[in-house]
Amino acid sequence: MLQQNESTAQPRAGRREWIGLAVLALACVLYAMDLTVLHLAVPRLSADLEPSSSQLLWIIDIYGFLVAGSLITMGTLGDRIGRRRLLLIGAGAFGAASLLAAFSTSAEMLIASRAVLGIAGATLAPSTLSLIRNMFLDDHQRTVAIGVWITSFSVGGAIGPLFGGLMLEFFWWGSVFLLAVPVMAVLLALGPSLLPEFKDPDAGRLDIVSAAMSLVAVLGVIYGLKQIAEHGFGPSATVPILAGLVVGLAFVHRQSRQANPLIDLKLFKLPAFSGSLATFSLAIFAMFGSFMFIAQYLQLVLGLTPLQAGLWTLPQSVGFVAGSMFAPQIVRRVRPALVMGGGLLLAATGLGMLTQIEAGSGLPILVSASIIIALGLAPVFTLGTDLIIGSAPPERAGAASGISETSAEFGGALGIAVLGSIGVAVYRSDVVDAVPAEIPAAAADAAHDTLGGAVAVAGQLPEQLGGALVDAAQVAFTNGLHLTAGIGAVISIAIAALATHLLRNARPGGGVEEQAPEAHASEPTAADPVLQPVAAEA
């Protein structure tokens, strides 16, 4: 088993490292913003570029698809060529692609720009996280740094719609992409002086075949899961998922035979790594299934505008920030397994509260529940990420970061596909019996499909009939939210038990307690040489 010295035996980070962390966090804020900032601009860009329905879907989705598919490759590439170098290359490409996207003159140009943004964006998360692994050698400092890193994503997700809405208030739709340019310019200007360079001195060449296989496997599965979430089970979903799984199995087999694999399969034999990865992925699975309904509930059930809905999600983001910041303090006194297990039980309480909201008056409960869920899951994400990165050798930190981020993408996509599909099935089942008989057949069919469809056709009906249709659809949708949240709560309780068991010997920073005889328990242990940082100035 890997071991580490006590945190006091490791060099502590100074002012340069903390300023460097601020620069890294700024890049992560932007990364998260770019996942959400486009949605508000869709009506205007649709009127300007006139994309087809298929092109519009690709404009929205291709960024997330290529981020997810490229994370493993980019994480490993950073280990080979240098994490700072890859980060700066990605930042430059991200800024340039943002300019192209902002001034796109056709749907095809915007799709291509978004594709480049996705590939460039995939360099940011693993590069920043693996740099943190080497910049902060002290266990407790690194946990704090990862808390800041997690917080930056929460902040980016929260302010993305707000900043996007502000830009759209005064400028054209492409202005939402220009937010990235000054941030990337700051990173390019300050990165070389504030960020150290790290890479694996013994890394071999990048296996292009393995990189392509990982991309196909991840894209196939995530695309299929998205199809399930949008259209239900069918050939359009099962074929890409099965193809992705087959390529994924071939990828794993290839890694076991490579001298310098893209993914070191030995990492999965480390209890802290594999246990944290499982906990991390399943927690995101439980969360995303319910959160996809919350945004719709705020707008389509409570009738809030997109800006109002965004403002009411800010308390949730504050909860994530607070939980991420408090986790390093709590873990000084309590084992990570107990902190993560307790956080999951707290999240289960919040998810249980969501089962009590009503169709027209659930805002106070929803906001309170969202804060509780965030407070519970933030320590899980912070400590889980810390254990994943800390348990991997420093020269493999980039690969570990890529695996961690890819597992998060899978967990989110699976949660939306599985739990989202269950919620939609409840909605469709309940709304069939609840729609008034006087509703025309075409309107009833639209209402049976989605709540958005019901609200849209209700506006074309007489006021009394349209109101009855909306009321029935909102109740059915709320019932779907209840079941989805309830399942998420049960899953969170199960994950709490799993995490407490699998990570019972894990320590902050990724080490594990040696099960030594009592007579030797107090003897100091030397740090495993594989955990010493590998530094190489570019």
Coordinates of C-alpha atoms in Angstrom, one line a residue:
M1 CA 0.0 0.0 0.0
L2 CA 1.1 3.5 -0.7
Q3 CA 1.9 5.6 2.3
Q4 CA 2.7 9.3 3.0
N5 CA 4.4 11.1 5.8
E6 CA 2.4 13.3 8.0
S7 CA 1.5 16.6 6.4
T8 CA 4.0 18.5 8.6
A9 CA 6.9 16.6 7.0
Q10 CA 6.0 17.9 3.5
P11 CA 7.1 21.3 2.2
R12 CA 4.4 23.9 2.6
A13 CA 3.2 26.1 -0.2
G14 CA 4.0 29.8 -0.2
R15 CA 2.6 33.0 -1.7
R16 CA 3.6 32.1 -5.2
E17 CA 1.6 28.8 -5.1
W18 CA -1.5 30.5 -3.7
I19 CA -1.4 33.2 -6.3
G20 CA -0.9 30.5 -8.9
L21 CA -4.0 28.7 -7.5
A22 CA -6.0 31.9 -8.0
V23 CA -5.0 32.0 -11.7
L24 CA -5.9 28.3 -12.1
A25 CA -9.3 28.9 -10.4
L26 CA -10.0 31.7 -12.8
A27 CA -9.6 29.3 -15.7
C28 CA -11.9 26.8 -14.1
V29 CA -14.6 29.4 -13.6
L30 CA -14.5 30.1 -17.3
Y31 CA -14.6 26.4 -18.2
A32 CA -17.8 26.0 -16.1
M33 CA -19.3 29.2 -17.5
D34 CA -18.9 28.0 -21.1
L35 CA -21.0 24.9 -20.4
T36 CA -24.0 27.1 -19.6
V37 CA -23.5 30.6 -21.1
L38 CA -24.7 29.6 -24.6
H39 CA -28.2 28.5 -23.6
L40 CA -29.5 32.1 -23.2
A41 CA -28.1 33.1 -26.6
V42 CA -29.9 30.3 -28.5
P43 CA -32.9 32.4 -29.6
R44 CA -30.8 35.2 -31.0
L45 CA -28.2 33.1 -32.7
S46 CA -31.0 31.0 -34.2
A47 CA -32.6 34.1 -35.7
D48 CA -29.2 35.3 -37.0
L49 CA -27.6 32.1 -38.3
E50 CA -30.8 30.2 -39.1
P51 CA -29.4 26.7 -38.2
S52 CA -31.4 23.6 -38.8
S53 CA -32.7 21.7 -35.8
S54 CA -29.9 19.2 -36.1
Q55 CA -27.3 22.0 -36.4
L56 CA -28.7 23.7 -33.4
L57 CA -28.4 20.6 -31.3
W58 CA -24.7 20.2 -32.4
I59 CA -24.0 23.9 -31.6
I60 CA -25.3 23.2 -28.0
D61 CA -23.9 19.7 -27.4
I62 CA -20.6 19.4 -29.3
Y63 CA -18.6 21.4 -26.6
G64 CA -19.6 19.0 -23.8
F65 CA -19.2 15.9 -26.0
L66 CA -15.6 16.7 -26.9
V67 CA -14.7 17.9 -23.4
A68 CA -15.9 14.5 -22.1
G69 CA -14.2 12.5 -24.8
S70 CA -10.9 14.3 -24.6
L71 CA -10.3 14.4 -20.8
I72 CA -8.4 11.1 -20.5
T73 CA -6.1 11.9 -23.4
M74 CA -5.4 15.4 -22.3
G75 CA -4.7 14.3 -18.7
T76 CA -2.1 11.8 -19.9
L77 CA -0.7 14.2 -22.5
G78 CA 0.0 16.7 -19.7
D79 CA 2.0 14.0 -17.9
R80 CA 4.1 13.6 -21.0
I81 CA 4.7 17.1 -22.4
G82 CA 4.3 19.1 -19.2
R83 CA 1.1 20.2 -17.4
R84 CA 1.9 23.9 -17.6
R85 CA 2.7 23.7 -21.2
L86 CA -0.5 21.8 -22.0
L87 CA -2.5 24.3 -20.0
L88 CA -1.1 27.3 -21.8
I89 CA -1.5 25.7 -25.2
G90 CA -5.1 24.9 -24.3
A91 CA -5.7 28.5 -23.0
G92 CA -4.4 30.0 -26.2
A93 CA -6.6 27.7 -28.3
F94 CA -9.6 28.4 -26.1
G95 CA -9.2 32.2 -26.5
A96 CA -8.7 31.9 -30.3
A97 CA -11.7 29.6 -30.7
S98 CA -13.8 31.9 -28.5
L99 CA -13.1 34.8 -30.9
L100 CA -14.1 32.5 -33.9
A101 CA -17.3 31.5 -32.2
A102 CA -18.2 35.1 -31.3
F103 CA -17.8 36.3 -34.9
S104 CA -19.2 33.1 -36.6
T105 CA -21.1 33.9 -39.8
S106 CA -22.7 30.5 -40.3
A107 CA -23.9 27.5 -38.3
E108 CA -21.1 25.3 -39.6
M109 CA -18.5 27.9 -38.5
L110 CA -20.0 28.0 -35.0
I111 CA -20.1 24.2 -34.7
A112 CA -16.5 24.0 -35.7
S113 CA -15.5 26.7 -33.2
R114 CA -17.4 25.0 -30.4
A115 CA -15.6 21.8 -31.3
V116 CA -12.2 23.4 -30.9
L117 CA -13.5 25.0 -27.7
G118 CA -14.4 21.5 -26.4
I119 CA -10.9 20.0 -27.2
A120 CA -9.2 23.1 -25.7
G121 CA -11.5 23.0 -22.6
A122 CA -10.5 19.4 -22.0
T123 CA -7.0 20.6 -21.2
L124 CA -8.1 22.9 -18.4
A125 CA -9.6 20.6 -15.7
P126 CA -6.9 17.8 -15.7
S127 CA -4.0 20.3 -16.1
T128 CA -5.1 22.5 -13.3
L129 CA -5.9 19.7 -11.0
S130 CA -2.6 17.8 -11.6
L131 CA -0.7 21.1 -11.1
I132 CA -2.4 21.5 -7.8
R133 CA -1.2 18.0 -6.9
N134 CA 2.4 19.1 -7.4
M135 CA 2.2 22.7 -6.1
F136 CA 0.7 21.7 -2.8
L137 CA 2.6 18.8 -1.2
D138 CA 1.2 19.3 2.3
D139 CA -1.9 17.2 2.7
H140 CA -4.1 19.8 4.4
Q141 CA -3.0 22.6 2.1
R142 CA -3.8 20.5 -0.9
T143 CA -7.3 19.7 0.5
V144 CA -7.9 23.4 0.9
A145 CA -6.6 24.0 -2.7
I146 CA -8.8 21.4 -4.1
G147 CA -11.7 22.9 -2.2
V148 CA -11.0 26.2 -4.0
W149 CA -10.7 24.3 -7.3
I150 CA -14.2 22.7 -6.7
T151 CA -15.6 26.1 -5.7
S152 CA -14.4 27.7 -8.9
F153 CA -16.6 25.3 -10.9
S154 CA -19.6 26.1 -8.7
V155 CA -19.0 29.8 -9.1
G156 CA -18.6 29.4 -12.9
G157 CA -21.8 27.4 -13.2
A158 CA -23.7 30.0 -11.1
I159 CA -22.5 33.2 -12.8
G160 CA -22.5 31.8 -16.3
P161 CA -26.2 32.5 -17.0
L162 CA -26.0 35.8 -15.1
F163 CA -23.0 37.1 -17.0
G164 CA -24.4 35.8 -20.3
G165 CA -27.7 37.5 -19.7
L166 CA -25.9 40.8 -18.9
M167 CA -23.9 40.6 -22.1
L168 CA -27.0 39.8 -24.1
E169 CA -28.8 42.8 -22.6
F170 CA -26.4 45.2 -24.3
F171 CA -24.6 43.3 -27.1
W172 CA -25.1 40.6 -29.8
W173 CA -25.3 36.9 -29.2
G174 CA -21.6 36.3 -29.9
S175 CA -20.6 38.5 -27.0
V176 CA -21.1 35.7 -24.6
F177 CA -18.0 34.0 -26.0
L178 CA -15.8 37.1 -25.5
L179 CA -15.9 36.6 -21.8
A180 CA -13.2 34.0 -22.3
V181 CA -10.7 36.2 -24.1
P182 CA -9.5 38.4 -21.2
V183 CA -9.4 35.4 -18.8
M184 CA -7.2 33.4 -21.1
A185 CA -5.0 36.4 -21.7
V186 CA -4.4 36.7 -18.0
L187 CA -3.6 33.0 -17.8
L188 CA -1.2 33.2 -20.7
A189 CA 0.5 36.3 -19.2
L190 CA 0.8 35.1 -15.6
G191 CA 1.0 31.4 -16.0
P192 CA 4.7 31.1 -17.1
S193 CA 5.9 33.0 -14.0
L194 CA 3.5 31.7 -11.4
L195 CA 3.0 28.1 -12.4
P196 CA 5.8 25.5 -12.1
E197 CA 6.2 22.9 -14.8
F198 CA 5.8 19.2 -14.0
K199 CA 6.0 16.2 -16.2
D200 CA 6.9 12.5 -16.0
P201 CA 10.5 12.2 -17.0
D202 CA 10.1 8.5 -17.9
A203 CA 6.9 8.9 -19.9
G204 CA 6.8 7.3 -23.3
R205 CA 5.1 8.5 -26.5
L206 CA 1.4 9.1 -26.5
D207 CA -0.4 6.1 -28.0
I208 CA -2.6 7.7 -30.7
V209 CA -4.6 4.5 -31.2
S210 CA -5.5 4.4 -27.5
A211 CA -6.4 8.1 -27.5
A212 CA -8.7 7.6 -30.5
M213 CA -10.3 4.5 -28.8
S214 CA -10.9 6.4 -25.6
L215 CA -12.6 9.2 -27.5
V216 CA -14.9 6.9 -29.4
A217 CA -15.7 4.9 -26.3
V218 CA -16.6 7.9 -24.2
L219 CA -18.5 9.8 -27.0
G220 CA -20.5 6.7 -27.9
V221 CA -21.7 6.0 -24.4
I222 CA -22.4 9.6 -23.4
Y223 CA -24.2 10.3 -26.8
G224 CA -26.4 7.2 -26.2
L225 CA -27.2 8.2 -22.7
K226 CA -28.2 11.7 -23.9
Q227 CA -30.5 10.1 -26.5
I228 CA -32.1 8.1 -23.7
A229 CA -32.7 11.2 -21.7
E230 CA -34.2 13.0 -24.7
H231 CA -36.1 10.3 -26.6
G232 CA -36.1 7.2 -24.4
F233 CA -34.7 3.7 -25.2
G234 CA -34.4 2.8 -28.8
P235 CA -31.8 2.0 -31.5
S236 CA -30.5 5.6 -31.6
A237 CA -29.5 5.2 -28.0
T238 CA -28.6 1.5 -27.6
V239 CA -26.4 1.2 -30.7
P240 CA -23.9 4.0 -29.8
I241 CA -23.8 2.8 -26.1
L242 CA -23.1 -0.8 -27.2
A243 CA -20.5 0.4 -29.7
G244 CA -18.9 2.6 -27.0
L245 CA -18.8 -0.3 -24.5
V246 CA -17.2 -2.6 -27.1
V247 CA -14.5 -0.1 -28.0
G248 CA -14.1 0.6 -24.2
L249 CA -13.4 -3.1 -23.5
A250 CA -10.9 -3.2 -26.3
F251 CA -9.3 0.0 -24.9
V252 CA -8.9 -1.6 -21.5
H253 CA -7.4 -4.7 -23.0
R254 CA -4.9 -2.6 -25.0
Q255 CA -3.9 -0.7 -21.9
S256 CA -3.0 -4.0 -20.1
R257 CA -0.6 -4.8 -22.9
Q258 CA 1.1 -1.4 -23.3
A259 CA 4.5 -0.6 -21.8
N260 CA 3.4 3.1 -21.5
P261 CA -0.4 2.9 -21.3
L262 CA -2.7 5.9 -21.6
I263 CA -4.3 4.8 -18.3
D264 CA -2.3 2.9 -15.7
L265 CA -4.8 0.2 -14.7
K266 CA -2.8 -0.3 -11.5
L267 CA -4.3 2.9 -10.2
F268 CA -7.6 1.0 -9.8
K269 CA -6.0 -1.4 -7.3
L270 CA -5.4 1.5 -4.9
P271 CA -8.3 1.4 -2.4
A272 CA -8.4 5.2 -1.9
F273 CA -8.4 5.8 -5.7
S274 CA -11.0 3.2 -6.7
G275 CA -13.2 3.8 -3.6
S276 CA -13.2 7.6 -4.1
L277 CA -13.8 7.3 -7.8
A278 CA -16.9 5.1 -7.2
T279 CA -18.3 7.4 -4.5
F280 CA -17.6 10.5 -6.6
S281 CA -19.4 9.1 -9.7
L282 CA -22.4 7.7 -7.9
A283 CA -22.9 10.9 -5.9
I284 CA -23.0 12.9 -9.2
F285 CA -25.4 10.3 -10.6
A286 CA -27.8 10.8 -7.7
M287 CA -27.6 14.6 -7.9
F288 CA -27.9 15.2 -11.6
G289 CA -31.1 13.1 -11.9
S290 CA -33.0 15.5 -9.7
F291 CA -31.3 18.8 -10.6
M292 CA -32.4 18.5 -14.2
F293 CA -36.0 18.7 -13.0
I294 CA -35.3 21.6 -10.7
A295 CA -34.5 24.1 -13.5
Q296 CA -37.7 23.1 -15.3
Y297 CA -39.7 23.3 -12.1
L298 CA -38.6 26.8 -11.4
Q299 CA -39.6 28.1 -14.9
L300 CA -42.4 25.8 -16.1
V301 CA -44.2 25.1 -12.8
L302 CA -43.5 28.3 -10.7
G303 CA -43.4 30.5 -13.8
L304 CA -40.1 32.3 -13.1
T305 CA -38.1 33.9 -15.9
P306 CA -34.7 32.4 -16.8
L307 CA -33.0 35.3 -14.9
Q308 CA -35.2 34.8 -11.8
A309 CA -34.6 31.0 -11.9
G310 CA -30.9 31.6 -12.1
L311 CA -31.0 33.9 -9.1
W312 CA -32.8 31.3 -7.0
T313 CA -30.1 28.8 -7.8
L314 CA -27.4 31.1 -6.3
P315 CA -28.1 29.9 -2.7
Q316 CA -27.3 26.4 -3.9
S317 CA -24.0 27.6 -5.3
V318 CA -23.2 29.4 -2.0
G319 CA -23.9 26.0 -0.3
F320 CA -21.3 24.3 -2.5
V321 CA -18.8 27.1 -1.8
A322 CA -19.3 26.8 1.9
G323 CA -19.2 23.0 2.0
S324 CA -16.0 23.0 -0.1
M325 CA -14.3 25.5 2.2
F326 CA -15.4 23.8 5.5
A327 CA -14.4 20.3 4.4
P328 CA -10.6 20.8 4.9
Q329 CA -11.2 22.0 8.4
I330 CA -13.5 19.2 9.3
V331 CA -11.2 16.5 7.9
R332 CA -8.5 17.6 10.3
R333 CA -10.5 16.0 13.1
V334 CA -12.7 13.5 11.4
R335 CA -11.7 10.7 9.0
P336 CA -12.5 11.4 5.3
A337 CA -14.8 8.3 5.1
L338 CA -17.0 9.6 7.9
V339 CA -17.1 13.1 6.5
M340 CA -18.1 11.8 3.1
G341 CA -20.6 9.4 4.5
G342 CA -22.1 12.1 6.7
G343 CA -22.2 14.5 3.7
L344 CA -24.1 11.9 1.6
L345 CA -26.6 11.4 4.4
L346 CA -27.1 15.2 4.6
A347 CA -27.6 15.2 0.8
A348 CA -30.2 12.4 1.2
T349 CA -32.1 14.6 3.6
G350 CA -32.2 17.4 1.1
L351 CA -33.3 15.1 -1.6
G352 CA -36.0 13.7 0.7
M353 CA -37.2 17.3 1.2
L354 CA -37.8 17.6 -2.6
T355 CA -40.4 14.9 -2.3
Q356 CA -42.5 17.3 -0.3
I357 CA -42.8 20.2 -2.7
E358 CA -46.1 21.0 -4.3
A359 CA -46.9 22.0 -7.8
G360 CA -47.5 25.7 -7.2
S361 CA -45.9 26.6 -3.9
G362 CA -42.6 24.7 -3.5
L363 CA -40.0 27.5 -3.8
P364 CA -39.1 27.8 -0.1
I365 CA -38.7 24.0 0.3
L366 CA -36.9 23.7 -3.0
V367 CA -34.3 26.4 -2.2
S368 CA -33.8 25.0 1.3
A369 CA -33.4 21.5 0.0
S370 CA -30.9 22.6 -2.7
I371 CA -28.7 24.3 -0.1
I372 CA -28.7 21.2 2.1
I373 CA -27.9 19.0 -0.9
A374 CA -25.0 21.3 -1.8
L375 CA -23.7 21.4 1.7
G376 CA -23.7 17.7 1.9
L377 CA -22.2 16.9 -1.5
A378 CA -19.5 19.6 -1.5
P379 CA -17.3 17.7 1.0
V380 CA -17.8 14.5 -1.0
F381 CA -16.6 16.1 -4.2
T382 CA -13.7 18.0 -2.5
L383 CA -12.4 15.0 -0.4
G384 CA -13.1 12.5 -3.2
T385 CA -11.1 14.5 -5.7
D386 CA -8.3 14.9 -3.1
L387 CA -8.2 11.2 -2.4
I388 CA -8.2 10.3 -6.1
I389 CA -5.3 12.7 -6.9
G390 CA -3.4 12.2 -3.7
S391 CA -3.4 8.4 -4.0
A392 CA -1.9 8.5 -7.5
P393 CA 1.9 9.0 -8.0
P394 CA 2.7 12.6 -8.9
E395 CA 3.9 11.6 -12.4
R396 CA 0.4 10.0 -13.0
A397 CA -1.5 12.9 -11.6
G398 CA -2.6 14.1 -15.0
A399 CA -4.0 10.7 -15.9
A400 CA -5.7 10.4 -12.6
S401 CA -7.3 13.9 -13.1
G402 CA -8.5 12.9 -16.5
I403 CA -10.1 9.7 -15.1
S404 CA -11.7 11.7 -12.3
E405 CA -13.3 14.2 -14.6
T406 CA -14.4 11.6 -17.1
S407 CA -16.1 9.6 -14.3
A408 CA -17.9 12.8 -13.3
E409 CA -19.1 13.2 -16.9
F410 CA -20.3 9.6 -17.0
G411 CA -22.0 10.0 -13.6
G412 CA -23.9 13.1 -14.7
A413 CA -24.9 11.7 -18.1
L414 CA -26.1 8.4 -16.5
G415 CA -28.0 10.2 -13.8
I416 CA -29.9 12.3 -16.4
A417 CA -30.5 9.3 -18.6
V418 CA -31.7 6.8 -15.9
L419 CA -33.3 9.0 -13.3
G420 CA -34.4 11.5 -15.8
S421 CA -36.1 8.8 -17.9
I422 CA -37.9 7.5 -14.7
G423 CA -39.2 11.0 -14.0
V424 CA -40.4 11.5 -17.5
A425 CA -42.1 8.1 -17.5
V426 CA -44.0 9.1 -14.3
Y427 CA -45.0 12.4 -16.0
R428 CA -46.3 10.7 -19.1
S429 CA -48.2 8.1 -17.2
D430 CA -49.9 10.6 -14.8
V431 CA -50.7 13.2 -17.4
V432 CA -52.5 10.7 -19.6
D433 CA -55.2 10.3 -17.0
A434 CA -55.2 13.9 -15.8
V435 CA -55.6 15.8 -19.1
P436 CA -59.2 16.9 -19.5
A437 CA -61.3 15.0 -22.1
E438 CA -62.2 18.3 -23.9
I439 CA -58.5 18.9 -24.9
P440 CA -58.1 18.4 -28.7
A441 CA -56.1 15.3 -29.6
A442 CA -53.1 17.2 -31.1
A443 CA -52.8 19.3 -27.9
A444 CA -53.1 16.3 -25.7
D445 CA -50.3 14.5 -27.6
A446 CA -48.0 17.5 -27.1
A447 CA -48.9 17.6 -23.4
H448 CA -48.1 13.9 -23.1
D449 CA -44.6 14.4 -24.4
T450 CA -43.2 17.2 -22.1
L451 CA -44.2 19.8 -19.7
G452 CA -42.8 22.4 -22.0
G453 CA -45.1 21.1 -24.8
A454 CA -48.1 21.3 -22.5
V455 CA -47.4 24.9 -21.5
A456 CA -46.9 25.8 -25.2
V457 CA -50.2 24.4 -26.4
A458 CA -52.1 25.7 -23.4
G459 CA -51.5 29.2 -24.7
Q460 CA -53.4 28.3 -27.9
L461 CA -56.5 27.0 -26.1
P462 CA -59.3 28.9 -24.3
E463 CA -58.2 30.3 -21.0
Q464 CA -60.1 27.9 -18.8
L465 CA -59.2 24.8 -20.8
G466 CA -55.6 25.8 -21.1
G467 CA -55.4 26.5 -17.4
A468 CA -56.7 23.0 -16.7
L469 CA -54.2 21.4 -19.0
V470 CA -51.3 23.3 -17.4
D471 CA -52.5 22.4 -13.9
A472 CA -52.7 18.7 -14.8
A473 CA -49.2 18.7 -16.5
Q474 CA -47.6 20.6 -13.6
V475 CA -48.9 18.1 -11.0
A476 CA -47.7 15.2 -13.2
F477 CA -44.3 16.8 -13.5
T478 CA -44.0 17.4 -9.8
N479 CA -44.9 13.7 -9.2
G480 CA -42.0 12.8 -11.5
L481 CA -39.7 15.1 -9.5
H482 CA -40.9 13.4 -6.2
L483 CA -40.0 9.9 -7.4
T484 CA -36.7 11.0 -8.9
A485 CA -35.6 12.8 -5.7
G486 CA -36.8 9.8 -3.6
I487 CA -34.7 7.4 -5.6
G488 CA -31.7 9.8 -5.4
A489 CA -32.1 9.9 -1.6
V490 CA -32.1 6.1 -1.3
I491 CA -29.0 5.9 -3.6
S492 CA -27.2 8.6 -1.5
I493 CA -27.8 6.6 1.7
A494 CA -26.4 3.5 0.0
I495 CA -23.4 5.4 -1.3
A496 CA -22.8 6.7 2.3
A497 CA -22.5 3.2 3.5
L498 CA -20.3 2.2 0.6
A499 CA -18.0 5.2 1.1
T500 CA -17.7 4.6 4.9
H501 CA -16.7 1.0 4.2
L502 CA -14.4 1.4 1.2
L503 CA -12.6 4.4 2.5
R504 CA -12.4 3.5 6.2
N505 CA -8.6 3.4 6.1
A506 CA -8.1 6.4 3.9
R507 CA -6.3 9.5 5.2
P508 CA -6.4 13.1 3.8
G509 CA -4.1 13.3 0.8
G510 CA -4.8 9.8 -0.5
G511 CA -2.6 7.8 1.9
V512 CA -4.0 4.7 3.7
E513 CA -3.3 3.6 7.2
E514 CA -0.9 0.7 7.4
Q515 CA -2.5 -2.3 9.2
A516 CA 0.7 -2.9 11.1
P517 CA 1.0 -4.9 14.4
E518 CA 0.3 -2.8 17.5
A519 CA 4.0 -3.0 18.6
H520 CA 5.1 -1.2 15.5
A521 CA 2.2 1.2 15.2
S522 CA 4.1 4.2 16.6
E523 CA 7.2 3.7 14.4
P524 CA 7.6 6.4 11.7
T525 CA 7.3 5.2 8.1
A526 CA 9.2 6.5 5.2
A527 CA 7.3 8.1 2.3
D528 CA 7.0 5.9 -0.7
P529 CA 9.5 7.2 -3.3
V530 CA 6.8 7.1 -6.0
L531 CA 5.1 9.9 -4.2
Q532 CA 8.0 12.3 -4.5
P533 CA 7.2 15.1 -7.0
V534 CA 8.8 15.0 -10.4
A535 CA 9.6 18.5 -11.6
A536 CA 11.0 19.5 -14.9
E537 CA 11.3 23.2 -16.0
A538 CA 10.1 23.7 -19.5

